[in-house]
Coordinates of C-alpha atoms in Angstrom, one line a residue:
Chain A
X1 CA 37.2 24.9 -19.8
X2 CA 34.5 23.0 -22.2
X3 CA 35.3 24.4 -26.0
X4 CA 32.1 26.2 -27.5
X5 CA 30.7 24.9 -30.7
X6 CA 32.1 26.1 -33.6
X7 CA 31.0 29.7 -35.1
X8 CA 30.3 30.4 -31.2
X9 CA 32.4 33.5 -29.2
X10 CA 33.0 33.6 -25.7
X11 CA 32.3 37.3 -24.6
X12 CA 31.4 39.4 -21.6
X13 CA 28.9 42.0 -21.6
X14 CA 29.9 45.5 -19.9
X15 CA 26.8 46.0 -18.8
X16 CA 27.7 43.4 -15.7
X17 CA 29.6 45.3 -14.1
X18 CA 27.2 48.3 -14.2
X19 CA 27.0 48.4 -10.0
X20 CA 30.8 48.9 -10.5
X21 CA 30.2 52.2 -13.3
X22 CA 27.5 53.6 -11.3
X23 CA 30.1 53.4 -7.9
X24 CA 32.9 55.8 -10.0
X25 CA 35.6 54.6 -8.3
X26 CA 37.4 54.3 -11.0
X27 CA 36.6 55.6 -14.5
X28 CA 34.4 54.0 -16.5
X29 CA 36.5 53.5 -19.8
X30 CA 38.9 51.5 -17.2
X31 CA 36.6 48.9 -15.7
X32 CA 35.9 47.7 -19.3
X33 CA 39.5 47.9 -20.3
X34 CA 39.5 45.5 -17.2
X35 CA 37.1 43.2 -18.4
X36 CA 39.8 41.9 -20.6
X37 CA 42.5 43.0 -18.2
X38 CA 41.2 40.9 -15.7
X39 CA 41.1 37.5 -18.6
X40 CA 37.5 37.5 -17.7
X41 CA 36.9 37.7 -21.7
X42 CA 38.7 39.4 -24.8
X43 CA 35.4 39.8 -26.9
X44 CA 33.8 42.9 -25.2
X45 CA 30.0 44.3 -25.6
X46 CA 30.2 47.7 -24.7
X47 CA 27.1 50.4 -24.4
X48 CA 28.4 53.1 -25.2
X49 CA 26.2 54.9 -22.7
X50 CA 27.9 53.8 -20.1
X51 CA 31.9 53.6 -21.0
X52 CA 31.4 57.6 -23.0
X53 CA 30.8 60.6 -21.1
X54 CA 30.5 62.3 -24.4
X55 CA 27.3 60.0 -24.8
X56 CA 25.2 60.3 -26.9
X57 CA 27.7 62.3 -29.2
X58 CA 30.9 60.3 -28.6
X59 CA 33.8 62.7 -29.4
X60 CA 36.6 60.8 -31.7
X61 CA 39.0 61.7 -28.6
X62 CA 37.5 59.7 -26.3
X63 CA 36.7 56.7 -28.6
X64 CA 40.2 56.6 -29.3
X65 CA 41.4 56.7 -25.3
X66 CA 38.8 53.7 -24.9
X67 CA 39.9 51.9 -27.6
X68 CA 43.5 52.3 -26.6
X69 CA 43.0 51.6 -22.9
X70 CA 41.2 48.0 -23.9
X71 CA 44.3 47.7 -26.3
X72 CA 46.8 48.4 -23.2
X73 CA 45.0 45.7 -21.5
X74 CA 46.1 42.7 -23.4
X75 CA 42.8 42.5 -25.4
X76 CA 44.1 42.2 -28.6
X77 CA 44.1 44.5 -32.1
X78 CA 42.1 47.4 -32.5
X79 CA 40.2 48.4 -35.2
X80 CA 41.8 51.1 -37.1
X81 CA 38.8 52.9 -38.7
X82 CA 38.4 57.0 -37.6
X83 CA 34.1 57.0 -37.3
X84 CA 33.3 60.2 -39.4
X85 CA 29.6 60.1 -38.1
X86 CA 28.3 60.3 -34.6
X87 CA 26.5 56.6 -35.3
X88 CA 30.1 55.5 -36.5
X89 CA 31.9 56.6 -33.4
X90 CA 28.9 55.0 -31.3
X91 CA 29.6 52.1 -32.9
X92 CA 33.4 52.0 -32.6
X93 CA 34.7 49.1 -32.0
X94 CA 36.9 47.6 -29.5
X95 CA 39.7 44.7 -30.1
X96 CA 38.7 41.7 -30.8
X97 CA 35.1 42.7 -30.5
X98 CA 32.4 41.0 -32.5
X99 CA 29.2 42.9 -31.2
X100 CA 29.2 46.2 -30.1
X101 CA 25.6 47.3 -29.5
X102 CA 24.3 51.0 -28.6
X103 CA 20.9 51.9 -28.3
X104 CA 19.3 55.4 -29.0
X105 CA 18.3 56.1 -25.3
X106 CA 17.3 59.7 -26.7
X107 CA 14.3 59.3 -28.1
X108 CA 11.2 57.0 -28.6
X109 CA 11.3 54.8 -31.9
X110 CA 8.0 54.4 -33.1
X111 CA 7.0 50.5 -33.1
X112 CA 9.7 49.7 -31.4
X113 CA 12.7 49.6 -28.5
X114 CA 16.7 49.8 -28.3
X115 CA 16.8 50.3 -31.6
X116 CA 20.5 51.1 -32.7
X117 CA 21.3 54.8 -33.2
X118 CA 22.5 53.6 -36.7
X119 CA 18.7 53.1 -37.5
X120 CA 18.4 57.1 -36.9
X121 CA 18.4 59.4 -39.7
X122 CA 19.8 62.1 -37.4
X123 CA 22.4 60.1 -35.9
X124 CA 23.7 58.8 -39.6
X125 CA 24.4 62.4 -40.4
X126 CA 26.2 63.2 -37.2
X127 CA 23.8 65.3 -35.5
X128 CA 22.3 64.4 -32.3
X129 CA 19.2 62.0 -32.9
X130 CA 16.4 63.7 -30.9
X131 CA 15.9 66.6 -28.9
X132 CA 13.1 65.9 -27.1
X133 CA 13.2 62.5 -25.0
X134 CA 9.7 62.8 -24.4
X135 CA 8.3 62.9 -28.0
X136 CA 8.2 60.0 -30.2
X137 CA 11.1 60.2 -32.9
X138 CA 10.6 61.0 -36.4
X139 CA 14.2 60.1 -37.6
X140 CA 14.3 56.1 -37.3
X141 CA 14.2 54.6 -40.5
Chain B
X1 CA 18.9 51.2 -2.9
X2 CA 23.1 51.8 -1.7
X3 CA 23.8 52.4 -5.2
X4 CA 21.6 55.5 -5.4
X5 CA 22.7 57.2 -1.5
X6 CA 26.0 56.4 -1.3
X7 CA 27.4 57.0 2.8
X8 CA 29.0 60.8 1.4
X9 CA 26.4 62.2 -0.4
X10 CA 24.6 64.4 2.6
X11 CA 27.1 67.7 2.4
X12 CA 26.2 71.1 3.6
X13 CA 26.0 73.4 0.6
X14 CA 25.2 77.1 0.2
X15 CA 22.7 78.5 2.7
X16 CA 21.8 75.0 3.3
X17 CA 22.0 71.1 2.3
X18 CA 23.1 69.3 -0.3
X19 CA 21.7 65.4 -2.1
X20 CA 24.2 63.4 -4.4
X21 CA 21.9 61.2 -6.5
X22 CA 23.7 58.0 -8.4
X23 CA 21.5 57.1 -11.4
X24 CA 20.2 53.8 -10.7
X25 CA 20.0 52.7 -14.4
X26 CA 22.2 50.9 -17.2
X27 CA 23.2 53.7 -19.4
X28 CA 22.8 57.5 -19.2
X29 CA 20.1 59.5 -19.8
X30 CA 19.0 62.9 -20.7
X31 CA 18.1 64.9 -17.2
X32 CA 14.5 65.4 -18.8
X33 CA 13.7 62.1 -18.0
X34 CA 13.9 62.7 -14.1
X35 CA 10.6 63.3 -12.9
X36 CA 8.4 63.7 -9.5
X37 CA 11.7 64.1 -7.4
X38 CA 11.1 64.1 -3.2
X39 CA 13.2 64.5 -0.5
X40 CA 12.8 63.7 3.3
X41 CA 15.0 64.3 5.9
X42 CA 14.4 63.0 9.2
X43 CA 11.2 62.1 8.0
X44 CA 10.4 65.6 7.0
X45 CA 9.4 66.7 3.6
X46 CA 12.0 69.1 2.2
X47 CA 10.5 72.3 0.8
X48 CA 12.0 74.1 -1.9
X49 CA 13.5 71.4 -3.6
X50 CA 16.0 72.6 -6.3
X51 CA 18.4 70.0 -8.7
X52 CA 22.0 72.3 -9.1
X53 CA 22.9 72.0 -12.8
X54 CA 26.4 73.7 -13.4
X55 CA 26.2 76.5 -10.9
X56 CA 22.4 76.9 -11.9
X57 CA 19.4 76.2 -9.3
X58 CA 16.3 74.3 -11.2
X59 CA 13.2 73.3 -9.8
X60 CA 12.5 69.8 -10.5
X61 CA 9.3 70.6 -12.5
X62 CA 11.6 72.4 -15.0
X63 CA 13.6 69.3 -15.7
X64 CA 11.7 68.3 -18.5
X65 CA 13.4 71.4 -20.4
X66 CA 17.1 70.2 -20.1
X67 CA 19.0 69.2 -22.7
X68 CA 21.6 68.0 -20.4
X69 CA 22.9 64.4 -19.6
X70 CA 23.2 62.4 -16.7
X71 CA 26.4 60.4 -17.1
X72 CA 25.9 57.4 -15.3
X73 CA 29.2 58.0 -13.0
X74 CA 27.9 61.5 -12.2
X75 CA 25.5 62.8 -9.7
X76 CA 22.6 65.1 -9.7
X77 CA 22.7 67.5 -7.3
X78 CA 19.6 68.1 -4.8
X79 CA 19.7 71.5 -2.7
X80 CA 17.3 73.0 0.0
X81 CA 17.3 76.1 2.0
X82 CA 16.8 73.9 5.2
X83 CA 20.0 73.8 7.4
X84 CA 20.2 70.5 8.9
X85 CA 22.1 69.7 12.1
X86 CA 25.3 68.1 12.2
X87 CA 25.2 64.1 13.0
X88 CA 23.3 61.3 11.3
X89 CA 20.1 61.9 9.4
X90 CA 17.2 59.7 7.9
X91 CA 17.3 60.5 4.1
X92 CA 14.9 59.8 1.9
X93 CA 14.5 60.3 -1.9
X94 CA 12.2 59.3 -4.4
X95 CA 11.5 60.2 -8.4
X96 CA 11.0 58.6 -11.2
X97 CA 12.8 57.9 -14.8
X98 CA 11.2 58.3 -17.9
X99 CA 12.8 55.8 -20.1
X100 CA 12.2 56.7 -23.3
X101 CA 13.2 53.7 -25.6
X102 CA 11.5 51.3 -24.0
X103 CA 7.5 50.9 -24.0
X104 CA 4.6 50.2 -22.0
X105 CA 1.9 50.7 -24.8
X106 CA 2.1 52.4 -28.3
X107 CA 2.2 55.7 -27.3
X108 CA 3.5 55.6 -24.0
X109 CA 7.4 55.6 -22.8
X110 CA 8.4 53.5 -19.5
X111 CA 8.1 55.3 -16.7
X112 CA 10.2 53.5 -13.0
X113 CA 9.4 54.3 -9.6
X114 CA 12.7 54.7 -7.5
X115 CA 12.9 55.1 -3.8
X116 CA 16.2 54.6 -1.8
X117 CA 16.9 55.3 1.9
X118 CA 19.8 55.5 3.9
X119 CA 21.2 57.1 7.1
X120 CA 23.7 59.3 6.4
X121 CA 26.1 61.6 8.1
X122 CA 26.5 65.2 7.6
X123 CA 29.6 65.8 5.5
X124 CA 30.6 62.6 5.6
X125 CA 34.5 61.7 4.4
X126 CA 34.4 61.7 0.7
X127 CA 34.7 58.3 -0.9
X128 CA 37.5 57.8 -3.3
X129 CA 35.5 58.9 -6.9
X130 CA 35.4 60.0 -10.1
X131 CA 31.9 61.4 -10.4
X132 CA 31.4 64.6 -11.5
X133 CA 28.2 67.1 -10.8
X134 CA 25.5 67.0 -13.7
X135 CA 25.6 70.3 -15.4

């Protein structure tokens, strides 16, 4: 395979194998440990909407079984650091991977879109970011 | 739209039938976003429409009042009074999705049209799943 440039990373977003989530044959938390199972890439994006049920409040239990299933599948190191806030565990990381994105599906930014739930107010104090998904959110900052 | 009506989700329920909905999107969403739900069956409009949220009939206009989530590995459950005869049945259902982060004009949210048909047998063998009811 062609190298990439230097300061480039290889890496596969979960969000292509969304057809696969949305099937449930198998959980979700174990198609993306299979993204590196599989070799297909060890740099993982994950949403957090999709691999969590716990979404949008990801419990610190099952950050930890995601983390350790990608870990069980050959992908590498995981990062050791317990999120304290509910944007923290959103944004736990998996091995090896460089950009883990989650947007605030929960509520509507104002002047913007997929913002991430680190930009809320709410969010960075561990409470839910909005209640109503409807009404344009006064936390982002 | 298979994704949406997979070949198990027509099942005889309580007093009548029973829709599994997949939730054709990319992430999960609060079940306030689901909006303008329809069913047909055989071509017929289902009255009495109700969406079963852990044990809990709603009526689809009262959606907009959850504070529930639809995992995107679960289903949301349709139910109607209306028996429906065993065999193969023309099923169509249509809402749409309020998609709150993403914009169409400063003060309004996305809003997608979804429609998905399918002929599906009445109680159907289960496929091999982990989805769960939304509650």
């Amino acid at each position: 395979m062609q190298q990439l440039p230097n300061g480039w990373t290889l890496a596969a977003s979960s969000f292509n194998w969304t057809p696969e989530v949305i099937r449930a044959e198998r959980p979700a938390p174990e198609i993306v440990a299979a993204i590196a199972g599989d070799g297909v890439a060890t740099v993982i994006e994950l949403e957090a909407g999709q691999a969590l049920r716990s979404f949008p409040e990801p419990t610190a239990e099952e950050v930890d079984a995601l983390r350790s299933a990608v870990e069980e599948a050959g992908a590498g190191s995981a990062s050791s650091a317990r999120a304290s806030t509910t944007s923290d565990r959103t944004a736990a990381r998996a091995p090896r991977t460089s950009a883990v994105t989650s947007s605030c599906p929960s509520c509507t930014p104002p002047g913007g879109s997929g913002r991430p739930a680190s930009a809320c107010r709410s969010a960075r104090r561990g409470r839910r970011c909005c209640a109503d998904s409807s009404r344009s959110c006064t936390s982002w900052s | 739209m298979e994704s949406v009506l997979r070949s198990d989700a027509l099942r005889t329920g309580a007093g009548g039938v029973e829709l599994r909905l997949a939730l054709p999107w990319i992430r999960s969403m609060p079940v306030s976003c689901v909006r303008a739900l329809d069913l047909t069956i055989d071509g017929d409009p289902v009255e009495g429409l109700s969406v079963l949220l852990g044990g809990r009939r709603v009526d689809p206009s009262g959606l907009t009042g959850e504070r529930s989530w639809w995992f995107l590995q679960d289903r949301l459950v349709l139910a109607a009074d209306r028996p429906v005869r065993p065999g193969v049945h023309a099923v169509a259902v249509a809402f749409q999705l309020l998609v709150p982060y993403l914009r169409t004009g400063p003060d309004a949210p996305l809003v997608l049209p979804f429609r998905a048909e399918a002929d599906l047998l009445l109680d159907a063998a289960p496929l091999p799943s982990v989805s769960r009811d939304v509650a």
